XYZ file of C-alpha atoms in Angstrom:
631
model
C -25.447 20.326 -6.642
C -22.227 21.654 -8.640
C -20.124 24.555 -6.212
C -19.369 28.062 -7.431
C -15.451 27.632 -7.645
C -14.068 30.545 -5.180
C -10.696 32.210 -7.632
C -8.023 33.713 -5.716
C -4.278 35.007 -7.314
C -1.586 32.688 -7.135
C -0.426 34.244 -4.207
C -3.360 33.388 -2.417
C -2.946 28.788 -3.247
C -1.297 26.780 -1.197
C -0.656 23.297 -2.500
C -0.039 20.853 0.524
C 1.131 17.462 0.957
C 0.209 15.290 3.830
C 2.614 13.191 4.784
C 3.559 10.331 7.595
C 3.870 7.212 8.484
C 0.812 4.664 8.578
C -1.345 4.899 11.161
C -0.488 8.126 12.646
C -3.592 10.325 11.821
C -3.589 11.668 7.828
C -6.511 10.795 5.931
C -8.410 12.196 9.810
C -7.173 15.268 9.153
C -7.821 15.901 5.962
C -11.570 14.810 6.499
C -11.563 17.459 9.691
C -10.236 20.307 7.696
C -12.927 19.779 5.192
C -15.536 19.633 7.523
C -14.173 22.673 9.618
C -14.083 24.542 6.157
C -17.519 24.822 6.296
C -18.189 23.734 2.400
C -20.396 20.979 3.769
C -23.467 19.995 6.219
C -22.733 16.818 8.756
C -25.375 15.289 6.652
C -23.673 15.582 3.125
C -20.031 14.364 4.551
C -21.718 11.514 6.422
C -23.436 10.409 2.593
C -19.844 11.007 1.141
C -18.175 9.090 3.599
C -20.767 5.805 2.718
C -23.099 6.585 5.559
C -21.044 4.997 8.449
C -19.167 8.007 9.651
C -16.197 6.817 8.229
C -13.352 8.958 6.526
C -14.097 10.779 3.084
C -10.723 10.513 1.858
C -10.884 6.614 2.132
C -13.504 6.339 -0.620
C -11.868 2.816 -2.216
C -13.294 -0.214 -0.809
C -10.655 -1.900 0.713
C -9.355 1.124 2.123
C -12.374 1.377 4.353
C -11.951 -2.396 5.230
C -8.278 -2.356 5.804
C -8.262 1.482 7.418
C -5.427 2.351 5.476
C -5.043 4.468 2.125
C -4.265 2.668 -0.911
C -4.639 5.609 -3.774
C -3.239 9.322 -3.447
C -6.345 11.602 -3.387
C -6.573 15.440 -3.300
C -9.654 18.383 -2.379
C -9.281 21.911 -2.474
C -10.693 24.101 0.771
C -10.827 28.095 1.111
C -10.097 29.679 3.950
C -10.304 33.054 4.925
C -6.926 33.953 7.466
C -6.876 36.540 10.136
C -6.083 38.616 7.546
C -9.277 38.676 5.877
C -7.990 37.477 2.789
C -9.048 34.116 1.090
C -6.679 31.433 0.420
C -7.198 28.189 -1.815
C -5.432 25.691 0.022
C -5.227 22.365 -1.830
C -4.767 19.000 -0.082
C -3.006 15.948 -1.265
C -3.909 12.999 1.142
C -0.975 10.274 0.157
C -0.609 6.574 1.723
C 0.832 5.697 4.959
C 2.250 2.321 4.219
C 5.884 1.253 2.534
C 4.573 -0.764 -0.282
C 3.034 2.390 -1.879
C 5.427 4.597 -2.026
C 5.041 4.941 -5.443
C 2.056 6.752 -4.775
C 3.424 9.767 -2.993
C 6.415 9.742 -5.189
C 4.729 11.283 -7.891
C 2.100 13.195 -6.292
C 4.634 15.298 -3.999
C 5.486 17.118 -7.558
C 2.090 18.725 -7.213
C 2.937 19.801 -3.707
C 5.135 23.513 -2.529
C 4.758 22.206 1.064
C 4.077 19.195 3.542
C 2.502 18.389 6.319
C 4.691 15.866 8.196
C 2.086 14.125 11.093
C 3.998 12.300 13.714
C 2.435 10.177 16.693
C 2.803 12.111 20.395
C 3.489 8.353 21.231
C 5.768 6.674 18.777
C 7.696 9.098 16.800
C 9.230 9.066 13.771
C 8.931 5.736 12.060
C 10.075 3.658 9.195
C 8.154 5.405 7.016
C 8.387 8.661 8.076
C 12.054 8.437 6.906
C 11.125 7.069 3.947
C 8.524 10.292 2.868
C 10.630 12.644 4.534
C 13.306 11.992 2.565
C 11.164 11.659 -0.888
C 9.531 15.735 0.325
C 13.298 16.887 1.116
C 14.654 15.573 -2.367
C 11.804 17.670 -4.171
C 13.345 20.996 -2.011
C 10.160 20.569 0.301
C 9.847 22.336 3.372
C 7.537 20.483 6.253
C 5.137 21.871 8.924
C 6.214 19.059 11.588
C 2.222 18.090 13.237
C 2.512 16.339 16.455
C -0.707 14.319 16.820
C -2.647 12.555 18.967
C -1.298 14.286 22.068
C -4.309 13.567 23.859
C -3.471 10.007 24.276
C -2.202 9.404 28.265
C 0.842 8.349 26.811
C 1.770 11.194 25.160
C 5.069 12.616 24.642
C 4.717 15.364 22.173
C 8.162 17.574 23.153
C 10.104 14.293 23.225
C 8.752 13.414 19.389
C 9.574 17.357 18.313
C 13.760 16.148 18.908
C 13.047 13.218 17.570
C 11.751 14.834 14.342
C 14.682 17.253 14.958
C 17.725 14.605 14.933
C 15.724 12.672 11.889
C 16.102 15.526 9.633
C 20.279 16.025 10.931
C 20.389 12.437 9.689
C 18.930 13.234 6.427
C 21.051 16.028 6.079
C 18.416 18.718 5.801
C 19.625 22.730 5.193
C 19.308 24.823 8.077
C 16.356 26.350 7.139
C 14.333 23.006 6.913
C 15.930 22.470 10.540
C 14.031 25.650 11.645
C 10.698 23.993 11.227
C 7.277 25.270 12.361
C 5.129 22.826 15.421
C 2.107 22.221 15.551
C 0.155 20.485 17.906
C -2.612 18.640 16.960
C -5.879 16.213 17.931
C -7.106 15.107 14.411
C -9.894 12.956 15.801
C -11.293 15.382 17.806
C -10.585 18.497 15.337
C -8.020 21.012 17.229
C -4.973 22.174 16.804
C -2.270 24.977 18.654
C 1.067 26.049 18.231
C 1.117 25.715 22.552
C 0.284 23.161 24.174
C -0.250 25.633 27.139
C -3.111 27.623 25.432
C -4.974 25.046 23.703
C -7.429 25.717 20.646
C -11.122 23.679 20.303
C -10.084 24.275 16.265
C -8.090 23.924 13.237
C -7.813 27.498 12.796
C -3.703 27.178 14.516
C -3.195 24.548 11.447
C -5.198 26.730 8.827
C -2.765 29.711 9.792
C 0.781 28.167 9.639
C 0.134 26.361 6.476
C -1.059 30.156 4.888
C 2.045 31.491 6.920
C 4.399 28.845 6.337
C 3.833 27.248 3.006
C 5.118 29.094 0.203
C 2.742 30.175 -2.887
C 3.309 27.167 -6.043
C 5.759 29.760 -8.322
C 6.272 33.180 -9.014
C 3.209 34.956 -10.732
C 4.969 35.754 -13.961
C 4.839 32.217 -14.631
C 1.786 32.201 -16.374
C 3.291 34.309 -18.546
C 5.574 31.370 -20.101
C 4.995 28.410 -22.445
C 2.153 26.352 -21.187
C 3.641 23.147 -18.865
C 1.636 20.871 -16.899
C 3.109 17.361 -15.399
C 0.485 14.500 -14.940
C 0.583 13.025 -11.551
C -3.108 10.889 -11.324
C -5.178 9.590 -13.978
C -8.889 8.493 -13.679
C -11.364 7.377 -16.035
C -14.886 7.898 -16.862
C -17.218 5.571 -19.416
C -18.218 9.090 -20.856
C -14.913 10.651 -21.530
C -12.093 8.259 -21.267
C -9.123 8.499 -19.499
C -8.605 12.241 -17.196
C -5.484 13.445 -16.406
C -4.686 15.125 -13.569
C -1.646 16.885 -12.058
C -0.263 20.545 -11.583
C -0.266 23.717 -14.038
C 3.825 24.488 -13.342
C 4.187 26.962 -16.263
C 1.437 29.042 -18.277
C -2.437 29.080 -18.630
C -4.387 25.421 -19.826
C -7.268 26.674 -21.258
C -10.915 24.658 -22.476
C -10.404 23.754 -26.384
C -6.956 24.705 -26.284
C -4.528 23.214 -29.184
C -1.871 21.818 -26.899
C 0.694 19.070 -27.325
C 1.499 16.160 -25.429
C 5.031 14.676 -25.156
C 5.445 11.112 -23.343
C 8.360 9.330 -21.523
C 9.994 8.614 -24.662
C 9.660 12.309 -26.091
C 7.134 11.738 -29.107
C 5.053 14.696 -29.145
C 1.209 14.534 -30.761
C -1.378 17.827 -30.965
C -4.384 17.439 -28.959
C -7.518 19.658 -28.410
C -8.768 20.046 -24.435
C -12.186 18.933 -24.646
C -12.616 19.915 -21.101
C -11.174 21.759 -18.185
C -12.092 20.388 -14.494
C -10.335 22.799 -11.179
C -10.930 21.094 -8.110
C -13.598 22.662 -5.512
C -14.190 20.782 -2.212
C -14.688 17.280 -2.518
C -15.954 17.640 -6.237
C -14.572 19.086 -9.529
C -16.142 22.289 -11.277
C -15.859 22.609 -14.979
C -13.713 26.076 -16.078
C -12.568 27.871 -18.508
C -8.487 28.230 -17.808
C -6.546 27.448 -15.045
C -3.287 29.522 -14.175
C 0.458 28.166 -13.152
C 0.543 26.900 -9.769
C -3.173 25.600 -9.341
C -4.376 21.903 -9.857
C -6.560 20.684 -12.213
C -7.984 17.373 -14.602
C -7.638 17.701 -18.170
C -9.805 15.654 -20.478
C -9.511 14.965 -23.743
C -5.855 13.920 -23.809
C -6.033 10.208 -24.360
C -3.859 8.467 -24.597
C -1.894 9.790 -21.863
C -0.023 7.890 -19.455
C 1.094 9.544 -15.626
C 4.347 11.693 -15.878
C 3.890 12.585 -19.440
C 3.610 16.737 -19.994
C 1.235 18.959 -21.106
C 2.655 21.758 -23.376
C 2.122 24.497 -25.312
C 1.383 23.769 -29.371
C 4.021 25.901 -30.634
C 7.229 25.724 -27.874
C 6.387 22.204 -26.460
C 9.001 21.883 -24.015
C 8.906 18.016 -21.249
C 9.261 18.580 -17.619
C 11.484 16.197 -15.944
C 9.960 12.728 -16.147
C 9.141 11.769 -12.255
C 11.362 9.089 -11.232
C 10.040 6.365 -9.405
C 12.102 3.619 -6.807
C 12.580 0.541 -8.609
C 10.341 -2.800 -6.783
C 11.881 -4.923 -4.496
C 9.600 -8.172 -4.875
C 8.346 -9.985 -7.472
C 6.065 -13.023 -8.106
C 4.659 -15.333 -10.909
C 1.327 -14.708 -12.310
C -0.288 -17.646 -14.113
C -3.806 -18.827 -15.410
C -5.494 -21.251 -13.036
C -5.438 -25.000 -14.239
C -6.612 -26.205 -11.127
C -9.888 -29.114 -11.191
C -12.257 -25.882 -9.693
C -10.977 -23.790 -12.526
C -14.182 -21.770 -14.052
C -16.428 -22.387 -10.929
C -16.042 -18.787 -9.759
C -14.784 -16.098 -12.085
C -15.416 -14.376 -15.319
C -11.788 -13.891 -16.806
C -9.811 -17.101 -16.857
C -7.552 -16.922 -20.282
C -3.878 -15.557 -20.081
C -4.949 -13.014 -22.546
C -7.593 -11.099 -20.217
C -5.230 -11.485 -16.856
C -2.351 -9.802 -19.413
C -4.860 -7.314 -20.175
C -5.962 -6.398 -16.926
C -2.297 -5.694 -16.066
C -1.345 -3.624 -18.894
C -4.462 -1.580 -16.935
C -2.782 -0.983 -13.900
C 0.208 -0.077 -15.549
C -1.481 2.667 -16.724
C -1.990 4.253 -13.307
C 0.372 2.217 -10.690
C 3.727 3.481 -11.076
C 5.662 1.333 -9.084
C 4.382 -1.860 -11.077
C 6.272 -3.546 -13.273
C 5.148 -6.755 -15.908
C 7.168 -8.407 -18.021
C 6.550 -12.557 -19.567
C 7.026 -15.207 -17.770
C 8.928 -18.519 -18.300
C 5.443 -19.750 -20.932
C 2.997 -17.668 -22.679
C 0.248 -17.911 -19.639
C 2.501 -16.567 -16.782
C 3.150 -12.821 -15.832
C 6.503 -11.618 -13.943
C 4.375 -8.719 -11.908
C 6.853 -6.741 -9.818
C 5.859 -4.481 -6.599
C 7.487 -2.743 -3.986
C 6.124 -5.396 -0.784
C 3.534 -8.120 -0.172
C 0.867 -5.645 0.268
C 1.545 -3.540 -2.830
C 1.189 -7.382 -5.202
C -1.499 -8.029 -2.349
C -3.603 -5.202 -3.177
C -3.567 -5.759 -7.011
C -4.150 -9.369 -6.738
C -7.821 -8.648 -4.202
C -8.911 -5.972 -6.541
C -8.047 -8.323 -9.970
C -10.177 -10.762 -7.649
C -13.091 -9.043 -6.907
C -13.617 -7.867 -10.315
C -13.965 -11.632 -10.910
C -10.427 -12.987 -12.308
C -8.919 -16.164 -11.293
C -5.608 -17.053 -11.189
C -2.695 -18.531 -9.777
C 0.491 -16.435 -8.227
C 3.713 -18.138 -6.825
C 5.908 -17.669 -3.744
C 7.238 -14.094 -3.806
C 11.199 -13.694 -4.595
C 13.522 -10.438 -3.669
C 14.733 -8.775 -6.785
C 18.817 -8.969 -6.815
C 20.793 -6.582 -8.433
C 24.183 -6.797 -9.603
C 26.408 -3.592 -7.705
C 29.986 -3.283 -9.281
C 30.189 -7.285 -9.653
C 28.564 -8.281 -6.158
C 25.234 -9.475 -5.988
C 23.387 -7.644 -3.637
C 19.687 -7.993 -1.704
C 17.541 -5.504 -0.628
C 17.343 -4.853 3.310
C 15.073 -2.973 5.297
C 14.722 -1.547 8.331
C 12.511 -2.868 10.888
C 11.126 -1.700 14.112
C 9.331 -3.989 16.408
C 7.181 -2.333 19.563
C 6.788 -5.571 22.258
C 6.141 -6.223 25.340
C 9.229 -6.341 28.232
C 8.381 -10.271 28.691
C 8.261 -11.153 24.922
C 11.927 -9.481 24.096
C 13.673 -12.755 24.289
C 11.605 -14.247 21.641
C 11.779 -11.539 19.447
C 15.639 -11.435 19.997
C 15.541 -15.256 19.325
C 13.520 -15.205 15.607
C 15.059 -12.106 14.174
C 18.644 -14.270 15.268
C 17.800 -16.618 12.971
C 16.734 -14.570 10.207
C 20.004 -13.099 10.266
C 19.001 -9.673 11.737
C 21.056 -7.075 13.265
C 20.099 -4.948 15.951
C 20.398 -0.960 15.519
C 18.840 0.639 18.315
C 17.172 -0.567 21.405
C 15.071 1.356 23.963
C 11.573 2.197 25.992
C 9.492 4.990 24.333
C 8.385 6.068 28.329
C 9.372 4.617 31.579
C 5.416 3.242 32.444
C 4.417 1.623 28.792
C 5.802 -1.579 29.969
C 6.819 -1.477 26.221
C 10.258 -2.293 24.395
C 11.036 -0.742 21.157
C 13.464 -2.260 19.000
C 15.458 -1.561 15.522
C 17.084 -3.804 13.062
C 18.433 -4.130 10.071
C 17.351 -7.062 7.680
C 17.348 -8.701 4.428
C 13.944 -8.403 2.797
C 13.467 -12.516 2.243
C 13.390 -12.604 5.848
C 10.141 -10.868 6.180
C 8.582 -12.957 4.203
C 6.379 -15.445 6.846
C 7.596 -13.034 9.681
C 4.214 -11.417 10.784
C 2.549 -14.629 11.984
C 5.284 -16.024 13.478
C 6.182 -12.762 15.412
C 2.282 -12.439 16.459
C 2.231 -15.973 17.467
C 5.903 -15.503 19.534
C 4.274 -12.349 21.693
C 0.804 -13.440 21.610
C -0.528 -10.980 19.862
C 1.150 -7.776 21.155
C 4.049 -7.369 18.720
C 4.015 -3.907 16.441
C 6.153 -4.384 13.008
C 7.218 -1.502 10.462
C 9.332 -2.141 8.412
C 10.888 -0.001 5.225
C 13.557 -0.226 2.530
C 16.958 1.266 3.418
C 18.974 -0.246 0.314
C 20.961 -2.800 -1.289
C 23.960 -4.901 0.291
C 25.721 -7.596 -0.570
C 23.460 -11.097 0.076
C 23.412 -12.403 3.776
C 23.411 -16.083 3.139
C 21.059 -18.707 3.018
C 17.945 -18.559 5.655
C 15.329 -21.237 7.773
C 12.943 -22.657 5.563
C 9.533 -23.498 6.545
C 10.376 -26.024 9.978
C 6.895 -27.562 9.497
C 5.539 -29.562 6.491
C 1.864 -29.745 4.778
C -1.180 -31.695 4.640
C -1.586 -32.080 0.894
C -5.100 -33.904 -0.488
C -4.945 -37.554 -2.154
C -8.712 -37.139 -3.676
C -11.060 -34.779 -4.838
C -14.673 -34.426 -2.617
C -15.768 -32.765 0.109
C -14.257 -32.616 2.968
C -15.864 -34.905 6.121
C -16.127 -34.414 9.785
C -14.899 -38.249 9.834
C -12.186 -38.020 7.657
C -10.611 -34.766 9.713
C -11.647 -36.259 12.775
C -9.260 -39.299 12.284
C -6.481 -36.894 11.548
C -6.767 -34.893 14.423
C -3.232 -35.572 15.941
C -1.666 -34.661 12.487
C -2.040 -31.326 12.253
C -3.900 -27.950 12.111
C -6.421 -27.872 8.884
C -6.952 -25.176 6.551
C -10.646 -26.511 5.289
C -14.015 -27.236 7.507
C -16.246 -30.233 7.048
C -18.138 -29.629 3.952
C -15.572 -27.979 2.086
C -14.649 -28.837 -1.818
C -11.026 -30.209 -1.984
C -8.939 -31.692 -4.813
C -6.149 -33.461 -5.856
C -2.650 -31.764 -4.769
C -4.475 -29.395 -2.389
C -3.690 -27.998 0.769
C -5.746 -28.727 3.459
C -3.693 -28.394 6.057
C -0.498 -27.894 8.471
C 1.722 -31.122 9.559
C 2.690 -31.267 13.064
C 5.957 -32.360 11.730
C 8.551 -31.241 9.152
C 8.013 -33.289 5.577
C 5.269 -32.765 3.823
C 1.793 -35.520 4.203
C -0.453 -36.914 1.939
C -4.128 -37.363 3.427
C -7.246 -38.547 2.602
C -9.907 -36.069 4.114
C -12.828 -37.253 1.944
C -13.436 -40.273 3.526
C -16.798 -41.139 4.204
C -18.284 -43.553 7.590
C -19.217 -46.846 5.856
C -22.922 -47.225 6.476
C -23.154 -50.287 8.097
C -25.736 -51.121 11.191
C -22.810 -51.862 13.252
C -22.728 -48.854 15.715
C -20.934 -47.858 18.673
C -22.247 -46.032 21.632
C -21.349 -42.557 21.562
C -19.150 -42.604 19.166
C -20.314 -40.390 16.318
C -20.754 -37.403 19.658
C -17.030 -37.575 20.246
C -15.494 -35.500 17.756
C -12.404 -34.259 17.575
C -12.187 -31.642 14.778
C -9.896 -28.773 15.082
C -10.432 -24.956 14.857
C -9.650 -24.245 11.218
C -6.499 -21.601 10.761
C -8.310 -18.811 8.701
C -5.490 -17.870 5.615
C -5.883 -14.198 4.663
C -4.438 -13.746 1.102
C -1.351 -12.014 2.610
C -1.048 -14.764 4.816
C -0.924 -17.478 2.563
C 1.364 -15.716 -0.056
C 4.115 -15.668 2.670
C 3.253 -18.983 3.775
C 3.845 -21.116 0.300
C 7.334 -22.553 -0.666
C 8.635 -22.543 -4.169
C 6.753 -25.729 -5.600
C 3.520 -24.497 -4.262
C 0.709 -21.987 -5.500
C -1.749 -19.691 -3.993
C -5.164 -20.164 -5.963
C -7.290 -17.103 -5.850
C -10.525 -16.502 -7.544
C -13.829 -14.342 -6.763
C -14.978 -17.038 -3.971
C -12.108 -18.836 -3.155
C -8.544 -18.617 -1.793
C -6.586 -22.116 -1.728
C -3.085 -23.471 -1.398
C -1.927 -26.297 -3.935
C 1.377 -27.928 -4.771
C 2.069 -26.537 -8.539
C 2.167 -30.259 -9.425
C -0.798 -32.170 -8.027
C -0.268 -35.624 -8.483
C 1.952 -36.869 -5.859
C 3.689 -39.253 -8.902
C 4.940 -36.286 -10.628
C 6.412 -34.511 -7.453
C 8.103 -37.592 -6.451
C 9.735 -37.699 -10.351
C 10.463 -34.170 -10.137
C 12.266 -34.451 -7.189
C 14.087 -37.297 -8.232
C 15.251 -35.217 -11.441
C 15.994 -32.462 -9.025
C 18.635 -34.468 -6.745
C 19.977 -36.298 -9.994
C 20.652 -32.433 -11.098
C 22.569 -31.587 -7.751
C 24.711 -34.566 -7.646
């Protein structure tokens, strides 16, 4: 059933950003001051949140599988202050983790204020510098929300200095430095100002964001040429392409002659077929929407995010929103791999270059440009898990393809090539320091800060600064070194000049000799080679992976191999064996664990390793041609 959409002045909206690092609470929040808002029964946010009492906010797939948020989302609540006035406070829920960024780039335009969330535990973070800095550079002023301070190991006055002496290294003014607290439990749905007189609501949180927030613009605003800045774009079979973003300057009204002007400043005349505010969870068809307020305009395609909304007659571009360049960057390629066709739908160079040119559309920290031959893709992302995303989702919608090992991007800085380097932070145990210490050496780290976050966690935290190549192949090695117990965050700091050359992979592969399924005897005989990748049963071919060497220098194996039937048997025998636990590859996993003349096969089914040539005669040529090349 479609909501009445409450209208208040634009002194009465508040458009807020939450902001923090991943992990620490957000999208929890957002779903508790929805349901404290009172717009919904338990039983219609437990259907919107999929039935599993999960989070509303998290309404993409793999963000409820992964517990993270992929996609900036936004939902407008009223609330009625102590005042007895009504306020429209709209919330922009934006993703925790580095490798999209992008995301809240472009989505803080739509914000006047943040909410900065910050763990009672561990503090500011990685990327809590990195969105902190992004909300500052837009002139945004942040409630600082300490959560989680019912954890034992709490240290919420602690964190409140921390946050303090993160924004004196950012430079903040001094009235950013003057920030309001608030102290918060987002799971369990309270907030307070003092930790002395605690609340069993969100009403503390509801009131400093009315309080402390400021109202979008000045009211005579709507008075002026029509301007409004898209920030989101969705799409429905019915109506195309919707764009959504912020009214900064005049009224959008429904069937309104406006014009559009894009990146490159061509302007074309479009009519709004139809005018969607934002109400809840849902979005109400209007009539006009007023400077300040948010809203999805359809109609307008095509219309790509950051292009501007103006008026007809004095069409005048808002600043286009600038985005961080990527920092990785990979092959894409068709799969010509024996299995190709056994899985997917889309297999041709054309529909994988289509599918990209989609998520340029709406992903703007994606770049594509052609590869080295007309079926491979240059795709360009800010981390592993930004490409790691795309690739799952191009999967599941049934593509197959092929990507390569990911390379930094380089950049040339007043004639010195430089790399990009990040910061990392690494949470251990006391007992595992050493080998921390001992495979960041090697990686050519340097150490920035070192300390305990409380004198009982038994815990060491760490900080250090690092070339982004290293990470690559880090995480399983780290969890591996501390069985288990290391946390790593990690986030872009900037570009200096290249370290030098790092480790390769110490260990070699297994790599198939024949195509067949895989046998219990076969593996069984090559037990003290290795750790396999494949179980008994499993479809293999020619050039494949199958498997870890124990040893460096990479192994050819047969693990198709068949018993002979013969009547000749031995007691026992066929009981006794030997076959190893197989290491499970997540995609992530195995696109930091390939070197450069190997591929990570994905389609809808299947996720494989292969050498990019598969017959063993033409690696052993091409490496030939390779060492004639260096001598």
């Amino acid at each position: 059933m479609a909501r009445s959409r409450i209208v208040v002045p634009p002194s009465h909206l508040r458009n807020v950003a939450i902001i923090a690092h991943v992990d620490h609470g957000k999208t929890t929040l957002v779903d508790k001051l929805v349901y404290q808002s009172g717009l919904y029964r338990n039983e219609e946010l437990d259907k919107l949140a999929g039935g599993q009492h999960g989070l509303i906010m998290d309404s993409n797939d793999l963000e409820r599988e992964r517990g993270i948020t992929i996609l900036a989302k936004n939902c407008a609540v009223a609330y009625q202050a102590a005042d007895g006035e009504t306020y429209r406070i709209n919330l922009i829920d934006t993703p925790g983790h580095a490798d999209f960024g992008g995301e809240v780039e472009r989505v803080l335009n739509m914000a006047s204020g943040t909410l900065l969330l910050v763990d009672a535990y561990e503090g500011p973070m990685p990327q809590t510098r990195f969105v902190l800095q992004k909300s500052l550079d837009r002139g945004l002023k942040p409630i600082v929300v300490v959560n989680k301070v019912d954890r034992p190991d709490s240290r919420p006055q602690e964190v409140v200095n921390e946050v303090f002496d993160l924004l004196v290294d950012l430079d903040a003014p001094d009235d950013v430095l003057d920030f309001q607290v608030i102290f918060a439990s987002a799971r369990d749905g309270w907030a307070t100002a003092d930790l002395a007189n605690p609340s069993s609501n969100l009403v503390p949180l509801f009131e400093a964001i009315v309080g402390h927030v400021p109202p979008p613009d000045k009211a005579d605003r709507a008075r002026e040429p029509l301007q409004f800045q898209v920030t989101s774009l969705d799409y429905s079979e019915f109506v195309g392409r919707i764009a959504i973003g912020r009214v900064h300057a005049g009224v959008i009204k429904k069937r309104q002659r406006v014009a559009v002007i894009d990146h490159l400043g061509e302007v074309t005349r479009k009519n709004v077929v139809q005018l969607l505010a934002f109400e809840g969870l849902e979005r109400v068809e209007v009539d006009e929407v007023a400077a300040g307020d948010l809203c999805a305009v359809v109609g307008m395609e095509p219309i790509e995010i950051g292009d501007t909304i103006a008026d007809a007659d004095e069409p005048h571009a808002l600043p286009h929103t600038r985005v961080d360049e990527p920092t990785l960057h990979m092959m894409f390629r068709v799969n010509d791999g024996p299995f190709s066709g056994r899985d997917g739908k889309f297999l041709t160079s054309r529909q994988i270059g289509e599918r990209l040119e989609r998520e340029l559309r709406s992903n703007v920290a994606l770049r594509v440009a052609p590869g080295p031959t007309q079926e491979q893709f240059r795709v360009s992302g800010r981390g592993m898990m930004h490409l790691g995303i795309l690739i799952e989702n191009m999967r599941r919608e049934g593509f197959e393809l092929c990507v390569g090992k990911p390379q930094v991007i380089y950049r040339e800085i007043d004639g010195v090539r430089c790399e990009p380097i990040e910061q990392l932070v690494v949470d251990c145990p006391d007992d595992c320091q050493s080998s921390v210490m001992a495979l960041l050496g090697d990686r050519r780290a340097e150490m920035v800060k070192m300390g305990h976050r409380s004198a009982t966690s038994g815990f060491i935290h760490m900080e250090f600064r690092i070339p982004a190549r290293s990470l690559m192949g880090l995480r399983s090695r780290m969890l591996n070194a501390t069985k288990g117990q290391a946390i790593m965050h990690h986030t872009l700091l900037g570009y200096e000049p290249v370290k030098g050359e790092l480790p390769k992979r110490q260990l070699g592969v297994l790599i198939s000799n024949e195509s067949g399924s895989a046998t219990a005897y076969s593996l069984d005989a090559l037990y003290d080679r290795g750790i396999f990748f494949v179980r008994p049963g499993e479809d293999c071919y020619l050039g494949q992976i199958v498997g870890e060497n124990c040893r460096a220098g990479d192994l050819v194996v047969n693990v198709v191999r068949g018993k002979q039937l013969t009547n000749v048997r031995a007691s026992g025998k066929d009981d006794n064996a030997k076959v190893r636990p197989v290491r499970e590859m997540s995609l992530e996993a195995c696109l930091e664990y390939i070197e450069d003349d190997e591929l990570v096969e994905i389609t809808p089914k299947n996720i494989r390793m292969r050498k990019a040539l598969l017959s063993e005669n033409d690696r052993k040529r091409e490496s030939r041609k390779a060492a004639a090349v260096e001598v």
